[in-house]
mmCIF file of C-alpha atoms in Angstrom:
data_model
loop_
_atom_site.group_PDB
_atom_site.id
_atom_site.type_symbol
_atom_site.label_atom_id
_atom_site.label_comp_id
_atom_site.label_asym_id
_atom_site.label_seq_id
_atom_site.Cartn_x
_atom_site.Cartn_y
_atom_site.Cartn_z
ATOM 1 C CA UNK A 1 -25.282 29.378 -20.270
ATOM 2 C CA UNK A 2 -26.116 25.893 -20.368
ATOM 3 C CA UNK A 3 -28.621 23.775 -19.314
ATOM 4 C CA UNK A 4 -27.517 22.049 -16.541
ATOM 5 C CA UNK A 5 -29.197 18.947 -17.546
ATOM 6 C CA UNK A 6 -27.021 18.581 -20.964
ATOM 7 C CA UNK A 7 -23.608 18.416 -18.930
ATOM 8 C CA UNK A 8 -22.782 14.927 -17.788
ATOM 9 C CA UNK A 9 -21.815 14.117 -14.407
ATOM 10 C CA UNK A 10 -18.164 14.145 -13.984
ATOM 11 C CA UNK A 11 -18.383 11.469 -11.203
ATOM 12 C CA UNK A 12 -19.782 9.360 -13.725
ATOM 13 C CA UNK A 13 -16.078 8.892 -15.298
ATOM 14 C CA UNK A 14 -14.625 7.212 -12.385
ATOM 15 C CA UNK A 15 -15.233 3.834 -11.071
ATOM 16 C CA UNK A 16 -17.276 3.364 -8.011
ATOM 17 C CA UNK A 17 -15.380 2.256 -4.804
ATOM 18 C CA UNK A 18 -16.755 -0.769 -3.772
ATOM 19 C CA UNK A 19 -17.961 -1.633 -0.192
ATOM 20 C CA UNK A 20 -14.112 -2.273 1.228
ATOM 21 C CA UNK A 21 -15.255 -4.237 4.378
ATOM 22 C CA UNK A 22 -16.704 -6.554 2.194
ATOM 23 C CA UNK A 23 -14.740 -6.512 -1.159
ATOM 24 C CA UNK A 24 -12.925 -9.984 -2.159
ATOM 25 C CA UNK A 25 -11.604 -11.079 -5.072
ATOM 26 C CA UNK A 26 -10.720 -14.731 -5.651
ATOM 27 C CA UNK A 27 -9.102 -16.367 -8.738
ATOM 28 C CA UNK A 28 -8.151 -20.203 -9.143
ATOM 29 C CA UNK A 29 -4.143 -19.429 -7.867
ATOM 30 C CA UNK A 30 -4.297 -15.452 -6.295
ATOM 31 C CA UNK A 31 -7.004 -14.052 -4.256
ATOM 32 C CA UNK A 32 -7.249 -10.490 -3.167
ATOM 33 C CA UNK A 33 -8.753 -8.134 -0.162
ATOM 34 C CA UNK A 34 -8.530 -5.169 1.502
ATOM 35 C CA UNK A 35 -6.796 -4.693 4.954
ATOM 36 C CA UNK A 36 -8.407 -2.091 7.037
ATOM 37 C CA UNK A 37 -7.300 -1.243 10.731
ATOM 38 C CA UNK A 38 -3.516 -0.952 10.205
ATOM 39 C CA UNK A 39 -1.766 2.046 11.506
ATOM 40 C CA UNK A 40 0.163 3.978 8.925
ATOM 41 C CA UNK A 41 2.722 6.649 10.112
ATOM 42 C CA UNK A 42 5.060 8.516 7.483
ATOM 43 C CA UNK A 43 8.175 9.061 9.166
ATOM 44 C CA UNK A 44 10.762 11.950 7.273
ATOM 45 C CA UNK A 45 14.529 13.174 8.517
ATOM 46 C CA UNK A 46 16.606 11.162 10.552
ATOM 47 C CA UNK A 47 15.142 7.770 10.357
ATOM 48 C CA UNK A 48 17.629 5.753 13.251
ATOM 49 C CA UNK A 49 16.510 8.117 15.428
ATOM 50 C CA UNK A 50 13.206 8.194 14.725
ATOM 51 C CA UNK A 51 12.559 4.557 14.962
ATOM 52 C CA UNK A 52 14.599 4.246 18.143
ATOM 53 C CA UNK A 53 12.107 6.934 19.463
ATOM 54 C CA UNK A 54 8.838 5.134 17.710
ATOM 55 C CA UNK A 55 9.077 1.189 17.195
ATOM 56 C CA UNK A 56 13.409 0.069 18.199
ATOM 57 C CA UNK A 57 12.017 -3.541 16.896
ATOM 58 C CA UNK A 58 10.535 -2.641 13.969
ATOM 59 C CA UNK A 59 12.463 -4.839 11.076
ATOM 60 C CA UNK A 60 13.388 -2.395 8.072
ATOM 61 C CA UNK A 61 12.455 -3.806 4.630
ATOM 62 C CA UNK A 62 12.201 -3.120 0.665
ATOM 63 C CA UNK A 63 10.412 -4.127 -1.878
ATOM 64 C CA UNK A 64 9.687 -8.112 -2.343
ATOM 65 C CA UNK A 65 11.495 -8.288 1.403
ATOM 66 C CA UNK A 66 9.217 -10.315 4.082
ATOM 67 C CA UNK A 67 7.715 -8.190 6.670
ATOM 68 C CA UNK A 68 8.620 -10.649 9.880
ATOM 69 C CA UNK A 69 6.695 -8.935 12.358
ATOM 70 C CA UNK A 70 4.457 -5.587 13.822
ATOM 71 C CA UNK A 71 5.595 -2.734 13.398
ATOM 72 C CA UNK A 72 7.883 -2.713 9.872
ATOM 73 C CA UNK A 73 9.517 0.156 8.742
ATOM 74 C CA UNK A 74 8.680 -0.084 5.086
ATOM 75 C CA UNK A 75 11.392 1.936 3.155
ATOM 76 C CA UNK A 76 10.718 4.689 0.664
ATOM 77 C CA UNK A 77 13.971 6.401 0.150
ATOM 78 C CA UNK A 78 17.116 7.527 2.007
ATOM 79 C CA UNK A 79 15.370 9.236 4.680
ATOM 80 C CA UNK A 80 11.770 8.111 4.235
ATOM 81 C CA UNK A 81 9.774 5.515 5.807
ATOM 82 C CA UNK A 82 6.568 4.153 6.132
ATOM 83 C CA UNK A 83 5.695 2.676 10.089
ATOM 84 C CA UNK A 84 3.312 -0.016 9.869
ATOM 85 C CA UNK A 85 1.472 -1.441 12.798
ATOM 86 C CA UNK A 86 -1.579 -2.687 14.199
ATOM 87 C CA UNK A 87 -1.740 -0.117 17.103
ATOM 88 C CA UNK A 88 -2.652 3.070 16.991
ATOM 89 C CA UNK A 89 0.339 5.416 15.795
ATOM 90 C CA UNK A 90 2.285 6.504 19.361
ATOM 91 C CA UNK A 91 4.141 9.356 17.963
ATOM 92 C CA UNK A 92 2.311 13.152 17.284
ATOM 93 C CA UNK A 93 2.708 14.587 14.265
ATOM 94 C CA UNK A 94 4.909 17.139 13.519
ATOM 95 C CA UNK A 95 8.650 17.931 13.186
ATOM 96 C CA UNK A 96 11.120 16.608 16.839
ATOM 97 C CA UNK A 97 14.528 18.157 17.191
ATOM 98 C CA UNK A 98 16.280 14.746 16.993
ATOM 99 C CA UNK A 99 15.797 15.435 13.165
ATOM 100 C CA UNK A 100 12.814 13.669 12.344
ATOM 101 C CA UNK A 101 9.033 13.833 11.591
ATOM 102 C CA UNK A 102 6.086 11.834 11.442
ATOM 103 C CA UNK A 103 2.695 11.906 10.132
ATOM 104 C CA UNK A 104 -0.066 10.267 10.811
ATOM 105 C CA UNK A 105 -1.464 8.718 6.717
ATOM 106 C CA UNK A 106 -3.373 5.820 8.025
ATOM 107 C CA UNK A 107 -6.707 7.473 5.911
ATOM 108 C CA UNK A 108 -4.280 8.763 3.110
ATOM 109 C CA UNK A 109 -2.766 4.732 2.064
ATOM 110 C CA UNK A 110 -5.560 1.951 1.012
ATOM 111 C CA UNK A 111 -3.849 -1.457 1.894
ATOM 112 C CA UNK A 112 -4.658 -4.863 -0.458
ATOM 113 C CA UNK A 113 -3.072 -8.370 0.393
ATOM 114 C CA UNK A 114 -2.270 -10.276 -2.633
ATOM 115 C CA UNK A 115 -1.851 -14.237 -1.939
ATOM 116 C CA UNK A 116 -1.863 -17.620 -3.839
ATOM 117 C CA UNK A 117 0.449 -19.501 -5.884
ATOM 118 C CA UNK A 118 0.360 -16.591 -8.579
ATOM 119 C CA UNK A 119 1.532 -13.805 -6.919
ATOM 120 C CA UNK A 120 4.635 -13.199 -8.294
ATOM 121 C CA UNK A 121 3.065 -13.986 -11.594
ATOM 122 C CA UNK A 122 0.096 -10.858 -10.845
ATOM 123 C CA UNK A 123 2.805 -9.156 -9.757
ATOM 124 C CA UNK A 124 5.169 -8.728 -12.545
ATOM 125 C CA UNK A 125 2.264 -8.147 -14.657
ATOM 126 C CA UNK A 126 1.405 -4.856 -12.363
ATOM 127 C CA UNK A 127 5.021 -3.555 -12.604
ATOM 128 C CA UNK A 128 9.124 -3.897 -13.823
ATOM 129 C CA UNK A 129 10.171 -4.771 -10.742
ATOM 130 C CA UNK A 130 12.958 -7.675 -10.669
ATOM 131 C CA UNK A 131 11.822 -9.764 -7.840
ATOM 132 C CA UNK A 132 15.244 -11.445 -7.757
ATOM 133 C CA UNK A 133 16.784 -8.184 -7.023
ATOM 134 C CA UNK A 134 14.235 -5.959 -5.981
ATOM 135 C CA UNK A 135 16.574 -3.545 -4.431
ATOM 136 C CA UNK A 136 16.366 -1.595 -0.798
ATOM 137 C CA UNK A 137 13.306 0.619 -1.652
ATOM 138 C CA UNK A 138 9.566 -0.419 -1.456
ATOM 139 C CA UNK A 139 8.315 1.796 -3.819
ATOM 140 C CA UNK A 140 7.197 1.191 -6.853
ATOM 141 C CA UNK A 141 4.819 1.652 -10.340
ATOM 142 C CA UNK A 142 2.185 -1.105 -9.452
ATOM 143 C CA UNK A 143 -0.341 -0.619 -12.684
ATOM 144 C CA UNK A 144 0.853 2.548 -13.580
ATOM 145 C CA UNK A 145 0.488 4.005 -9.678
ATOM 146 C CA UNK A 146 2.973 4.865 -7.201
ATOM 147 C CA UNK A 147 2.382 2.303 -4.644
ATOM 148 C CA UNK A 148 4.469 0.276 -1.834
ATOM 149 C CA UNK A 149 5.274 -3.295 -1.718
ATOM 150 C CA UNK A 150 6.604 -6.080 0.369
ATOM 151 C CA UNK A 151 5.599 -9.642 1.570
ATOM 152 C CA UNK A 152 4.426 -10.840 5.175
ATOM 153 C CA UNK A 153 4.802 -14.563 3.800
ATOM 154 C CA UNK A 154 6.257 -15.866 0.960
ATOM 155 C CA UNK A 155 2.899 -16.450 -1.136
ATOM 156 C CA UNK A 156 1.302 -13.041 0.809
ATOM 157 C CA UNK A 157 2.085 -9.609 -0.538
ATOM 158 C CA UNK A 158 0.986 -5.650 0.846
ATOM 159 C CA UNK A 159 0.305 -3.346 -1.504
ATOM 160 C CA UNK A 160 -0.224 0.151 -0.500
ATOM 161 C CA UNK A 161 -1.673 2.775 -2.476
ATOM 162 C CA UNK A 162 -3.059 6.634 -2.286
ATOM 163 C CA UNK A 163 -6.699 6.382 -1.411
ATOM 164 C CA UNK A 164 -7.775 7.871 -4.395
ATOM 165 C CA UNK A 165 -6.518 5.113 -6.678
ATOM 166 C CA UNK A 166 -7.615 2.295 -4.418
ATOM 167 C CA UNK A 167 -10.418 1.521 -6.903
ATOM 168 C CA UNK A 168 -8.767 1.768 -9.976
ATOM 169 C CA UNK A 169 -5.744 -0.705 -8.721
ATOM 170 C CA UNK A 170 -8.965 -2.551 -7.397
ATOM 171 C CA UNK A 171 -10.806 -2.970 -10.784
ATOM 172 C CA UNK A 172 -7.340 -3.279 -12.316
ATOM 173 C CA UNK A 173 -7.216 -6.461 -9.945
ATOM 174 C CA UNK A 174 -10.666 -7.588 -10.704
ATOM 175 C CA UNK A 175 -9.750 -7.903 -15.164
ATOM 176 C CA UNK A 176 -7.429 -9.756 -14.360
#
């Protein structure tokens, strides 16, 4: 058996999260921070219905598209959403007999905002994505992780990302 002082620390692979309520980063034309407090609700099936039930005003968008306002219905696929919003999420989770679920994954998704002059620049260094024709789905390979992505302003960009590769995108941010 070995001595449990000759095998390293497998924690000591991975980078450390930094402090997000405090975390910045800030180049000469992009800048870089962490939005905490949004409510994130994965929404499956039926998606009409299910935002007719949850948020009827929420604007639907894709990848590159501007976010105009609380709550957006950030499209994954054909019949997968995220819900965005700054209140709480309304609906419970589980599975409704319109033909639709939701789940609250407002701890599952880190958010970073990506701004300045740059950010298309950072951003088709991160991934393939044509930002002329970015097509009607928001996900994407941001880095080499499966991430979401859309604008709320034409120099501002969301980038959301599993929790457990918020500090890798994070450092992969802070070489650049």
């Amino acid at each position: 058996m070995a001595d449990a002082r000759t095998i390293p620390d497998p924690m000591a692979r991975w980078t450390p999260p930094p402090d997000w309520t405090r975390a910045r980063l800030s180049r000469d034309r992009w800048s870089a921070r962490p939005v905490l407090g949004l409510s994130q609700t994965l929404v499956s099936g039926d998606l009409s219905r299910a935002l007719e039930a949850l948020a009827a005003h929420a604007n639907s968008i894709g990848a590159w598209e501007i976010a105009l306002e609380a709550p957006t219905a950030i499209r994954i696929g054909r019949d997968r959403l995220l819900l965005v919003s700054e209140a709480p999420g309304a609906a419970a989770t589980g599975w409704r007999a319109e033909g639709w679920a939701s789940s609250d994954v407002s701890d599952a998704l880190a958010i970073f905002e990506l701004a300045g002059d740059d950010l298309a620049e950072l951003v088709s260094e991160a991934t393939s994505l044509d930002l002329s024709a970015p097509g009607p789905s928001a996900a994407i390979l941001f880095a080499g992780v499966g991430a979401l992505l859309y604008r709320t302003r034409a120099d501002v960009a969301r980038l959301h990302v599993e929790n457990a590769h918020a500090a890798y995108i994070w450092r992969w941010l802070e070489t650049r």
